[in-house]
mmCIF file of C-alpha atoms in Angstrom:
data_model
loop_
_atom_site.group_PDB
_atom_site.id
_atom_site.type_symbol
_atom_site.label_atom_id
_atom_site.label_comp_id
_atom_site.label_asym_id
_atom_site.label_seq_id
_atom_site.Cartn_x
_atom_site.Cartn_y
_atom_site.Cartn_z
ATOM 1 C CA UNK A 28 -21.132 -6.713 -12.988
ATOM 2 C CA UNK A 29 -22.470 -8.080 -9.460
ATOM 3 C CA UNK A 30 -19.324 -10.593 -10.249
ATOM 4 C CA UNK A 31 -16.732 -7.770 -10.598
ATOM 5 C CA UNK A 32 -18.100 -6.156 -6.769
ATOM 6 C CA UNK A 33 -17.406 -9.441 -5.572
ATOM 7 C CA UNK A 34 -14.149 -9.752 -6.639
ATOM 8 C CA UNK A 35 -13.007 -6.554 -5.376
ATOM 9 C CA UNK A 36 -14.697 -7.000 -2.061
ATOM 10 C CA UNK A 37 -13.175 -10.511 -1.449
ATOM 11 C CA UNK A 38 -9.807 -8.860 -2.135
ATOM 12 C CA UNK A 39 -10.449 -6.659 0.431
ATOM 13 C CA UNK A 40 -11.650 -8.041 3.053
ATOM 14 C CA UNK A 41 -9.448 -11.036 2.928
ATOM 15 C CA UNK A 42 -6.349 -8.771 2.940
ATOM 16 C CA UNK A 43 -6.457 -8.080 7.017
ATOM 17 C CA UNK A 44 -7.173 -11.852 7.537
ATOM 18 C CA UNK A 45 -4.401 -13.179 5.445
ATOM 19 C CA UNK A 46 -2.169 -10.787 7.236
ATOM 20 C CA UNK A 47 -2.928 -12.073 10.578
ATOM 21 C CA UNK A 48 -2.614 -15.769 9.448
ATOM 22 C CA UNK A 49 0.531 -14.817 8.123
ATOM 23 C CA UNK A 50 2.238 -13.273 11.383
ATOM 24 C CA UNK A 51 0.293 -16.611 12.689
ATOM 25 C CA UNK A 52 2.022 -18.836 10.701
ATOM 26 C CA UNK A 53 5.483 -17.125 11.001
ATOM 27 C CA UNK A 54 5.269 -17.041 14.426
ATOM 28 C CA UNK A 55 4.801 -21.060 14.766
ATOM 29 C CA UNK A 56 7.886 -21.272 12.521
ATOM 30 C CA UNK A 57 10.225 -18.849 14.180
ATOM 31 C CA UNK A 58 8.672 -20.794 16.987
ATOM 32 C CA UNK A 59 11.111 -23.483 15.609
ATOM 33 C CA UNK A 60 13.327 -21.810 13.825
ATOM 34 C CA UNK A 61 15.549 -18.892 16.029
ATOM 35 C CA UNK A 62 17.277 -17.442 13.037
ATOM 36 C CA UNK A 63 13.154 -16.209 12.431
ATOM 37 C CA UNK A 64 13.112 -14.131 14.979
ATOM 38 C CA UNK A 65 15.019 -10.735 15.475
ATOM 39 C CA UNK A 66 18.678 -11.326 17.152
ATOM 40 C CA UNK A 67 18.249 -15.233 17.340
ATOM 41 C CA UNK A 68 15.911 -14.680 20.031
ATOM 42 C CA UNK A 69 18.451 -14.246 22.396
ATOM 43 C CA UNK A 70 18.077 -17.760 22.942
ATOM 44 C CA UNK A 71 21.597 -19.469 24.998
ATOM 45 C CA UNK A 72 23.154 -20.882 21.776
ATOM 46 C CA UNK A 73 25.289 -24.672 21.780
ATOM 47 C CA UNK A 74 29.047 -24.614 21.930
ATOM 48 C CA UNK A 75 28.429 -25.892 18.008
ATOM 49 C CA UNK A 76 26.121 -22.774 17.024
ATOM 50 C CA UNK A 77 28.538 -20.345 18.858
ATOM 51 C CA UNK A 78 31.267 -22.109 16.455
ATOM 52 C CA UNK A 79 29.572 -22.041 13.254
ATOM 53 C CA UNK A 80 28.588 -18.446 14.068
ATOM 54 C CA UNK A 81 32.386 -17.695 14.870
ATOM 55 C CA UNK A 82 33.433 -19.461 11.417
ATOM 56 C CA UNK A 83 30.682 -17.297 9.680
ATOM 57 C CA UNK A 84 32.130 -14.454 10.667
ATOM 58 C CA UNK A 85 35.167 -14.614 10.723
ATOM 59 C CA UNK A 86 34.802 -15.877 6.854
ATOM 60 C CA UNK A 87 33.019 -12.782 6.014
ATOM 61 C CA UNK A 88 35.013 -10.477 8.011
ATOM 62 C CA UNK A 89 38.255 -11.581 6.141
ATOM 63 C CA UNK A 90 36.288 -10.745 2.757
ATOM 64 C CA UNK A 91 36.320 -7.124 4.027
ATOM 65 C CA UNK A 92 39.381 -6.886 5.481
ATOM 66 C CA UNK A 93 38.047 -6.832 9.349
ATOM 67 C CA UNK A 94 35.882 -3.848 8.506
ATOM 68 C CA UNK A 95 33.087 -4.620 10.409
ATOM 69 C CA UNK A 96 30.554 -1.623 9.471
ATOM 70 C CA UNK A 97 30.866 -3.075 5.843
ATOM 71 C CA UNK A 98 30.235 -6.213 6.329
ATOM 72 C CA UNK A 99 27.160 -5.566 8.578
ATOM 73 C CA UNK A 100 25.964 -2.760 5.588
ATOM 74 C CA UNK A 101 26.217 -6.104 2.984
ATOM 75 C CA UNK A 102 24.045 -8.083 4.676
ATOM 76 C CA UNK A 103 21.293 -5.272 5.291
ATOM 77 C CA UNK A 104 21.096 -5.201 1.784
ATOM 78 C CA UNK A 105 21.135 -8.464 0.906
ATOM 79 C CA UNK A 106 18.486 -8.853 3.484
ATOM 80 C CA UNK A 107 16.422 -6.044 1.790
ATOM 81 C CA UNK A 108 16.950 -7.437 -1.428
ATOM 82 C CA UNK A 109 15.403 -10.769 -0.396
ATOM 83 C CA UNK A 110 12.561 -8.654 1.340
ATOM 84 C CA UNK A 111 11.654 -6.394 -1.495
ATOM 85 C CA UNK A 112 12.915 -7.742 -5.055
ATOM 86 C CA UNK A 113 12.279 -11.817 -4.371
ATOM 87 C CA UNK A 114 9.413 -10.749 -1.548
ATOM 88 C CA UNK A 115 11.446 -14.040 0.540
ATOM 89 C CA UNK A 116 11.185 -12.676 4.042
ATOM 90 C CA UNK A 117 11.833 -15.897 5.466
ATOM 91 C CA UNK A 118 15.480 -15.623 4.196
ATOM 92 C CA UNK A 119 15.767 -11.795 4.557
ATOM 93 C CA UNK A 120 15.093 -12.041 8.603
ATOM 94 C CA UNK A 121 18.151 -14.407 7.811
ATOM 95 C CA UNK A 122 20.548 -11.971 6.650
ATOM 96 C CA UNK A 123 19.514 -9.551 9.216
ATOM 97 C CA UNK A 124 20.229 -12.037 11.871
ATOM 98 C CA UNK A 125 23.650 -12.541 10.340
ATOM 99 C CA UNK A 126 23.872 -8.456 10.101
ATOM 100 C CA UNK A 127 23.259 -8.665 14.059
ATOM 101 C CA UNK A 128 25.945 -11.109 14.430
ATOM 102 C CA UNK A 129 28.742 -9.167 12.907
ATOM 103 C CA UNK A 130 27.460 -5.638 14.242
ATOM 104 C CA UNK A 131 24.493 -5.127 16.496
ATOM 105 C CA UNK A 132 25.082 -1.569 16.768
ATOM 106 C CA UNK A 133 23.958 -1.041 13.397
ATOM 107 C CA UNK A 134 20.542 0.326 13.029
ATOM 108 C CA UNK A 135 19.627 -0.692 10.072
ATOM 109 C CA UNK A 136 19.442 -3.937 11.092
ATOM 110 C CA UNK A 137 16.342 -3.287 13.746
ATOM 111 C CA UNK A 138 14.586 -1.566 10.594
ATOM 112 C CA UNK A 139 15.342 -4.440 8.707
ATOM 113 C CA UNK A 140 13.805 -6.383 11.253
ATOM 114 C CA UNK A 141 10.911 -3.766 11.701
ATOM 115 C CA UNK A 142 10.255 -4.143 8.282
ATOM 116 C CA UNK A 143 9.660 -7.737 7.700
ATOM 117 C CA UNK A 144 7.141 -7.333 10.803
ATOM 118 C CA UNK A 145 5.937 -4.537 8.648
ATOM 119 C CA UNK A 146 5.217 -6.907 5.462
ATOM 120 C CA UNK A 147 3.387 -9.696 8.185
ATOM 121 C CA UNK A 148 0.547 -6.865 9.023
ATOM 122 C CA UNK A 149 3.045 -6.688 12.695
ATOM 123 C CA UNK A 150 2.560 -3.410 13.641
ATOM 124 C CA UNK A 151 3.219 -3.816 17.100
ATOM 125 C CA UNK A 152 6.206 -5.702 16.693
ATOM 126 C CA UNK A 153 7.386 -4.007 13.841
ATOM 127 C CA UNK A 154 7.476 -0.819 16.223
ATOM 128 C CA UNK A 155 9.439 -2.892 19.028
ATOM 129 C CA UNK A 156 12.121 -3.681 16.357
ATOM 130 C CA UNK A 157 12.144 0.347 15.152
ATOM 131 C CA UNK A 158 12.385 1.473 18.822
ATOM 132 C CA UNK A 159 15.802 -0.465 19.359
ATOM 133 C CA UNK A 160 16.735 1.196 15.891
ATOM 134 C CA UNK A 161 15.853 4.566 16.961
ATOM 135 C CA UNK A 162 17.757 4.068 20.148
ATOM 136 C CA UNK A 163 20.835 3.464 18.587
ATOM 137 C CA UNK A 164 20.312 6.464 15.848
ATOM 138 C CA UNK A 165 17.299 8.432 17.594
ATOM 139 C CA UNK A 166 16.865 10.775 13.790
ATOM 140 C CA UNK A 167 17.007 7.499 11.658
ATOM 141 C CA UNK A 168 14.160 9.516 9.168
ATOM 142 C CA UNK A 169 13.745 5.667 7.601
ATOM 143 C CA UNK A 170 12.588 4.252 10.425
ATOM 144 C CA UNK A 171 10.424 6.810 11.817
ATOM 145 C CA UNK A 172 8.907 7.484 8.594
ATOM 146 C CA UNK A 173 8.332 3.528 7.951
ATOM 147 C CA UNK A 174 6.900 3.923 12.639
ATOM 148 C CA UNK A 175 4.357 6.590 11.345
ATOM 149 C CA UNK A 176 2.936 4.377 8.560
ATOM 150 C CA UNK A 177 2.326 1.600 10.960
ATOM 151 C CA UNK A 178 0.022 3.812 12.567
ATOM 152 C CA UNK A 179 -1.530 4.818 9.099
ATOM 153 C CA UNK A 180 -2.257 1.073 8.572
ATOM 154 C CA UNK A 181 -3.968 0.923 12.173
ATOM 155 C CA UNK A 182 -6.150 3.465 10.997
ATOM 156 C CA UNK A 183 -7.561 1.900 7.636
ATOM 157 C CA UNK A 184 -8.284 -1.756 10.139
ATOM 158 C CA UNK A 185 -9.686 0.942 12.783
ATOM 159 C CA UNK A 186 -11.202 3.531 10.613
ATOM 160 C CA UNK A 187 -14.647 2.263 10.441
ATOM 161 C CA UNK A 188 -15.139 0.213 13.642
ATOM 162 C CA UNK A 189 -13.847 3.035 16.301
ATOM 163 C CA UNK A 190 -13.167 6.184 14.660
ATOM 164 C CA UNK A 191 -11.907 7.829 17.470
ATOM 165 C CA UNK A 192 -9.507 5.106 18.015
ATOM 166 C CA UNK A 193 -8.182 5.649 14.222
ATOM 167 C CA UNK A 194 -8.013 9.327 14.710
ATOM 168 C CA UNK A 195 -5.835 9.254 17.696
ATOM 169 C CA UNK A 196 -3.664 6.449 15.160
ATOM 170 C CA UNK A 197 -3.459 9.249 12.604
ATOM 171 C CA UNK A 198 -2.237 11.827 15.434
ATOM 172 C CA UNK A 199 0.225 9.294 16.142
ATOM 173 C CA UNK A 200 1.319 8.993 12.494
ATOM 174 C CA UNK A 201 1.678 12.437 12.103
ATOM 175 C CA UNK A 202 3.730 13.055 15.357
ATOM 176 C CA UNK A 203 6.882 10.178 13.938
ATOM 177 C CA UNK A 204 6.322 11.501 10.112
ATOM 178 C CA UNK A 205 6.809 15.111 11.544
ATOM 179 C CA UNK A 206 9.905 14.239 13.165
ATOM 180 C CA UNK A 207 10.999 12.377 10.019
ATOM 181 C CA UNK A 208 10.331 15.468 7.979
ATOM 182 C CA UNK A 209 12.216 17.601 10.191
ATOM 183 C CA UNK A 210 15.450 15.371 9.836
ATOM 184 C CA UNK A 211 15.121 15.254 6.093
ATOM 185 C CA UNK A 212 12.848 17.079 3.528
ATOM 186 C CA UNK A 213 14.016 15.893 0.799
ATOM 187 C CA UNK A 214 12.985 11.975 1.291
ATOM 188 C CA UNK A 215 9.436 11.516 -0.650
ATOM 189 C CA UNK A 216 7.969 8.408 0.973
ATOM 190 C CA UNK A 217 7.560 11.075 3.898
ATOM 191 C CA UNK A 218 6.066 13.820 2.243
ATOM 192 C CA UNK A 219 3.957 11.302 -0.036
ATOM 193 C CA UNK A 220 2.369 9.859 3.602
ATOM 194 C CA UNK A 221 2.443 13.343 5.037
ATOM 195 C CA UNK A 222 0.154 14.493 1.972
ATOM 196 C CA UNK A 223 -1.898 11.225 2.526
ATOM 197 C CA UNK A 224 -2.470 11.855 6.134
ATOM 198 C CA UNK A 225 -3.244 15.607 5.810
ATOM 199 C CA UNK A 226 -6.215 14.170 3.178
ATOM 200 C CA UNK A 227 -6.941 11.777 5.505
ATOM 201 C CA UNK A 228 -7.509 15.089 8.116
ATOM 202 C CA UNK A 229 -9.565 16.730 5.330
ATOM 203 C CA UNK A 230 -6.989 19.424 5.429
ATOM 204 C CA UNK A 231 -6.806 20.034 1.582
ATOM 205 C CA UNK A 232 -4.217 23.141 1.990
ATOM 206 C CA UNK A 233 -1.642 20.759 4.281
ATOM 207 C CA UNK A 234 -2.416 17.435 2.032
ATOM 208 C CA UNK A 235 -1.864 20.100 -1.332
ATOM 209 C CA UNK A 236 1.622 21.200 -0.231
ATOM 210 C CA UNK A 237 2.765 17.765 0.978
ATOM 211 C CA UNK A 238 1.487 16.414 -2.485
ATOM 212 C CA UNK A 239 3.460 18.838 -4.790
ATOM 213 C CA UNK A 240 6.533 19.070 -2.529
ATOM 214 C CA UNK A 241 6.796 14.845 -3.455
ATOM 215 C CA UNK A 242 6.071 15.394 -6.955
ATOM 216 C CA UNK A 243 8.821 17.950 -6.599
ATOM 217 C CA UNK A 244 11.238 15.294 -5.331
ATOM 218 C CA UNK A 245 9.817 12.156 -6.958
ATOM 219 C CA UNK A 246 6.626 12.443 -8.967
ATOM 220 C CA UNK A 247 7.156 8.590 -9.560
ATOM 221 C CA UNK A 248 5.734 7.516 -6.102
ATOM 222 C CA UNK A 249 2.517 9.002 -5.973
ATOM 223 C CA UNK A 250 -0.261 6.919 -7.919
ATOM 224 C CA UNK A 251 -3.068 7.337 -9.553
ATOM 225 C CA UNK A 252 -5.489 5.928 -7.215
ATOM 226 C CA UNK A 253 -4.293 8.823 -4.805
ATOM 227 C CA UNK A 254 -4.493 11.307 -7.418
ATOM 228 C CA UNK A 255 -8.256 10.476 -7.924
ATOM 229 C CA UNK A 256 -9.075 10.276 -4.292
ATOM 230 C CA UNK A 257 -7.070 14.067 -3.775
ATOM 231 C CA UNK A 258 -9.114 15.616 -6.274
ATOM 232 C CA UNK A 259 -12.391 14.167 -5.321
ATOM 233 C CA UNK A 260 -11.585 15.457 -1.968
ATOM 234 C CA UNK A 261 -9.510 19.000 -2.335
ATOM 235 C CA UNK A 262 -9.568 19.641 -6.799
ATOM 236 C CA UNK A 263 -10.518 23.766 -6.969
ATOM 237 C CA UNK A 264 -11.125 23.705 -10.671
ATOM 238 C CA UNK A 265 -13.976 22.407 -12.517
ATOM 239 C CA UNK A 266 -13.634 19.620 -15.043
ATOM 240 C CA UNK A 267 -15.357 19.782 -18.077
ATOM 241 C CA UNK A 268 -16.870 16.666 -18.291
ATOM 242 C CA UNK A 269 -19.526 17.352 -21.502
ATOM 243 C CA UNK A 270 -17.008 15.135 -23.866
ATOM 244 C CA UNK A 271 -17.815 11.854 -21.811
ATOM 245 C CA UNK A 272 -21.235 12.262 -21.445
ATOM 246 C CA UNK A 273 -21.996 10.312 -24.748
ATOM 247 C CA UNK A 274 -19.336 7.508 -26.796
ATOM 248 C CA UNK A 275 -17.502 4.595 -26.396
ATOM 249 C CA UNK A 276 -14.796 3.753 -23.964
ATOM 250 C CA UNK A 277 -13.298 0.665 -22.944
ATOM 251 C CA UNK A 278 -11.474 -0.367 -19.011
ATOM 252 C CA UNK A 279 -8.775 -2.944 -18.469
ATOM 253 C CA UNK A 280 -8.399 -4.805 -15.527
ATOM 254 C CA UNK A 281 -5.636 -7.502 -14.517
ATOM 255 C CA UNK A 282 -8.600 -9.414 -12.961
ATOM 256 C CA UNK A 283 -11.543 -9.419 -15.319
ATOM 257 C CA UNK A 284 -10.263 -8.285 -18.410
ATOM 258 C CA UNK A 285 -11.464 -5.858 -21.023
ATOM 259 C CA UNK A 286 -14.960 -4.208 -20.937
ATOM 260 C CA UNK A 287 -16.424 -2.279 -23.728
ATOM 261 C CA UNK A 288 -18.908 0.450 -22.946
ATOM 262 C CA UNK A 289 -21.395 2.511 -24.713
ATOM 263 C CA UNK A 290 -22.954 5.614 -23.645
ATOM 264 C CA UNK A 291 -25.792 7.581 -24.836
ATOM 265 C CA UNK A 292 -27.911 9.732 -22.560
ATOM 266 C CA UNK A 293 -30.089 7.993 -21.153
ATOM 267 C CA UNK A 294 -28.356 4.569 -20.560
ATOM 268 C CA UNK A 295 -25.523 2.337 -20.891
ATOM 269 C CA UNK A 296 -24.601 -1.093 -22.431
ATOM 270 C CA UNK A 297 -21.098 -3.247 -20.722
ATOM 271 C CA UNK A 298 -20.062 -5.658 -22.333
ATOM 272 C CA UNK A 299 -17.040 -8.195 -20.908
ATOM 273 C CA UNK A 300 -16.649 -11.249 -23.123
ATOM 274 C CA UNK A 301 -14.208 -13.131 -20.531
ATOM 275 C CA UNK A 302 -17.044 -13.193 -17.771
ATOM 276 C CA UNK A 303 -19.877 -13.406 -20.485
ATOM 277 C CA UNK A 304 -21.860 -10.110 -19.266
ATOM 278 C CA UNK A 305 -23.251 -7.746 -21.592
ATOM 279 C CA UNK A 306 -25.661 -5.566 -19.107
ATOM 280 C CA UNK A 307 -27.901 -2.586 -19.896
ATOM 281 C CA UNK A 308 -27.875 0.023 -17.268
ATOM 282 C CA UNK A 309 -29.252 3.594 -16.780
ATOM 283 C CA UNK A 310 -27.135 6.455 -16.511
ATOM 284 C CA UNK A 311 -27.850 9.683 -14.541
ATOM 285 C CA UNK A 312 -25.864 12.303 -14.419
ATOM 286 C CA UNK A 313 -26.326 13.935 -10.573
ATOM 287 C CA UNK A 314 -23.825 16.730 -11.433
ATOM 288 C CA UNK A 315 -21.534 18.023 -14.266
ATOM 289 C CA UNK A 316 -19.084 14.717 -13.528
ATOM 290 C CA UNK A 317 -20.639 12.660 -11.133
ATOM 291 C CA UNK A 318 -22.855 10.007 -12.390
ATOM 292 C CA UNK A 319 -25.102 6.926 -11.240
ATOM 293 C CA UNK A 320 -25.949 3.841 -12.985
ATOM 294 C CA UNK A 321 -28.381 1.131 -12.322
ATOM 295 C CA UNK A 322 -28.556 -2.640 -14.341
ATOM 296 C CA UNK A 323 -32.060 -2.711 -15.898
ATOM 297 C CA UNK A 324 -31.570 -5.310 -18.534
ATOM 298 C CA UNK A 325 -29.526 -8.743 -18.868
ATOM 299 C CA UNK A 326 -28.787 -8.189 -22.650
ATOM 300 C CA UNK A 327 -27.700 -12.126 -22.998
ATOM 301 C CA UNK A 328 -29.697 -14.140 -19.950
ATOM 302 C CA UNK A 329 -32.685 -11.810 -19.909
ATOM 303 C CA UNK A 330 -34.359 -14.003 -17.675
ATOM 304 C CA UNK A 331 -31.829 -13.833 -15.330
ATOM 305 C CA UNK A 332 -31.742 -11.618 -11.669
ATOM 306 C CA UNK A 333 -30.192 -8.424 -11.911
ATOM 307 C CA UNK A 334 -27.917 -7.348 -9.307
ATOM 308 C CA UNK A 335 -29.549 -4.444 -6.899
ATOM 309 C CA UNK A 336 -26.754 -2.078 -6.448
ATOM 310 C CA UNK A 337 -26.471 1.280 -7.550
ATOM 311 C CA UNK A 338 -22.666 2.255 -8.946
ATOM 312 C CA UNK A 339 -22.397 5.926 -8.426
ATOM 313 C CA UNK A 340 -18.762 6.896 -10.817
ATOM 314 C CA UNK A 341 -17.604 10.870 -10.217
ATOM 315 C CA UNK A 342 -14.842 11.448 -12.717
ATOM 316 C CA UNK A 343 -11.392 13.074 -11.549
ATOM 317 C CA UNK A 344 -9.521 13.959 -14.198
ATOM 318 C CA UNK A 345 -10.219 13.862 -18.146
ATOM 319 C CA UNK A 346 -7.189 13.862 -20.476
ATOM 320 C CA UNK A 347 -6.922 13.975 -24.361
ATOM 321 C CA UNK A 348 -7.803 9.738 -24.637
ATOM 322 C CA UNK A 349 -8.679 9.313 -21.066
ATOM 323 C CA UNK A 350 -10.196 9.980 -18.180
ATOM 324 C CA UNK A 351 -10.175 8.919 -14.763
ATOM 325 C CA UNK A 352 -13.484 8.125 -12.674
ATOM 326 C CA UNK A 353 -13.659 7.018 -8.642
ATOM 327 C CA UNK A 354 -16.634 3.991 -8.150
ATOM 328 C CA UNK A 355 -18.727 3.321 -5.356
ATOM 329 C CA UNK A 356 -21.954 2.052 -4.692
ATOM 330 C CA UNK A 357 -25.202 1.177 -2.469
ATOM 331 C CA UNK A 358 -23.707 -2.436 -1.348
ATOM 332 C CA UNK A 359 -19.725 -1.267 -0.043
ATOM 333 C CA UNK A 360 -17.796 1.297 0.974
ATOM 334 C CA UNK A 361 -15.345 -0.051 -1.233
ATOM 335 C CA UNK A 362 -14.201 2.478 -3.875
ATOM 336 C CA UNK A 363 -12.379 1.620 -7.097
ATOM 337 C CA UNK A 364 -10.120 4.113 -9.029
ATOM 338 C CA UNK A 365 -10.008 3.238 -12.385
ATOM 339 C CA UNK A 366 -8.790 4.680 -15.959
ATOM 340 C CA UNK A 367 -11.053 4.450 -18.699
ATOM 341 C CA UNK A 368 -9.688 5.334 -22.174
ATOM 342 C CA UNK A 369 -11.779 6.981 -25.006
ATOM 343 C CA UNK A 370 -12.463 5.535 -27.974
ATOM 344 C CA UNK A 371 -14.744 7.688 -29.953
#
């Protein structure tokens, strides 16, 4: 069990440093490498460059008949393609670049740009590269719903070093996901964040109406880890939570596998045969769905030291076979949302 919290707080942790050794990294190859950085880097190109750009598009031009809108368009999206479906930013800045080449009036190729910033943990740049698309098409609701949600990243790196820096971030947010909203409605990755940041606010009422107007448009983008933390936060009716007091239920996880549990009322065994645990904890219940367990026996190195923390779980939803719980404990604020099916 101690293994499992250390697993999940290595992942997190690790995930702002790998970002910044990643924009690190990138920036010592586009350092290198112009066609890595947005519009060539303006560098003064060679008389062979400035032919071989010529011949490129002039080729691709001729494909669609000297429509240059087109052409531009094709390379967005083969530069999103390369961004999103192979996750190959090096060679999606590269179709951008040749999307700048053909038309640099076309503002989808600064959010292009924006966005591979985006995916390197570049907020700042990423916002540089939206600004020159929001110049060109000031209600681009794309871009300034992908400029809020740099800000919304800010404020998880922020949140718990300066809070009042991360609240003016969400203010900030809320100001370019506004405008986005205005434009269009009807797009859910705005009313999704919108919903998000409103929780984020503790304004249940503004986070509620964001959250059904997406599920409205698009159910499909809202998780379940979101769902969990909205109804810890903002749920108005109770959850009857009597049938998982007592039985056996089992959790799957991509990173350490199946565990079994069994529950009675005064304790708990886990067992995980792919990290070799089978621990004995107690189990109290501190309200009707909220509970806390504590390891008090190694069931197969009884010798062994027990880890210290204190998981508290508060359950979120409970369907016919499952039920959904929210973990924290003593030794992170780390908390994991998690499904845990029923099997008697």
């Amino acid at each position: 069990m101690k293994k499992i919290l250390q697993i999940l707080i290595f992942i997190l942790v690790t995930a702002g440093v790998a970002q910044n050794n990643n924009i690190s990294k990138w920036n010592d190859l586009a350092s290198e490498d112009p066609s890595l950085q947005p519009e060539y880097g303006n560098i003064k190109k060679t008389k062979e460059q400035k032919e071989s750009d010529k011949e490129f598009v002039n080729k691709l031009l001729e494909e669609y008949n000297g429509d240059r809108k087109k052409a531009s368009a094709k390379m967005i999206e083969l530069g999103f393609q390369y961004l999103y479906q192979k996750r190959d930013l090096i060679t999606a800045m590269r179709r951008f670049n040749q999307a700048f080449l053909i038309n640099p009036k076309n503002p989808n190729l600064y959010y292009g740009f924006g966005t591979v910033y985006f995916n390197l943990g570049a907020m700042e740049e990423a916002r540089n590269q939206y600004d020159k698309g929001l110049q060109i098409e000031p209600n681009h609701f794309e871009i300034l719903t992908d400029y809020g949600t740099t800000y919304l990243g800010e404020y998880y790196d922020e949140v718990n070093s300066d809070p009042s820096l991360a609240s003016k971030k969400l203010d900030l947010a809320l100001k370019k996901l506004n405008k986005s909203y205005s434009v269009n409605p009807d797009y859910s990755s705005t009313t999704y964040k919108l919903s998000i940041l409103y929780l984020l606010k503790n304004d249940c009422e503004n986070s509620r109406k964001f959250l059904d107007t997406t599920k409205k448009i698009d159910s499909n983008v809202i998780t379940q880890d979101y769902l969990n933390e909205f109804n810890l936060k903002c749920r108005t009716d109770k959850i009857d939570c009597s049938t998982i007091k007592t039985g056996k239920f089992k959790i799957e996880d991509e990173d350490i596998g199946i565990t079994i549990i069994t529950r009675t009322n005064d304790f708990q065994i886990e067992e995980n045969e792919g990290l070799n645990y089978k621990l004995k904890l107690s189990i109290t219940w501190l309200d009707e769905c909220t509970y806390e367990l504590k390891p008090i026996e190694d069931l197969i190195n009884p010798n062994a030291e027990l880890p210290t923390m204190v998981v508290t779980c508060q359950v979120t939803e409970i369907t016919e076979n499952s039920y959904q719980q929210v973990s924290s404990s003593n030794e992170s604020s780390i908390k994991m949302s998690k499904e845990v099916e029923i099997l008697n």
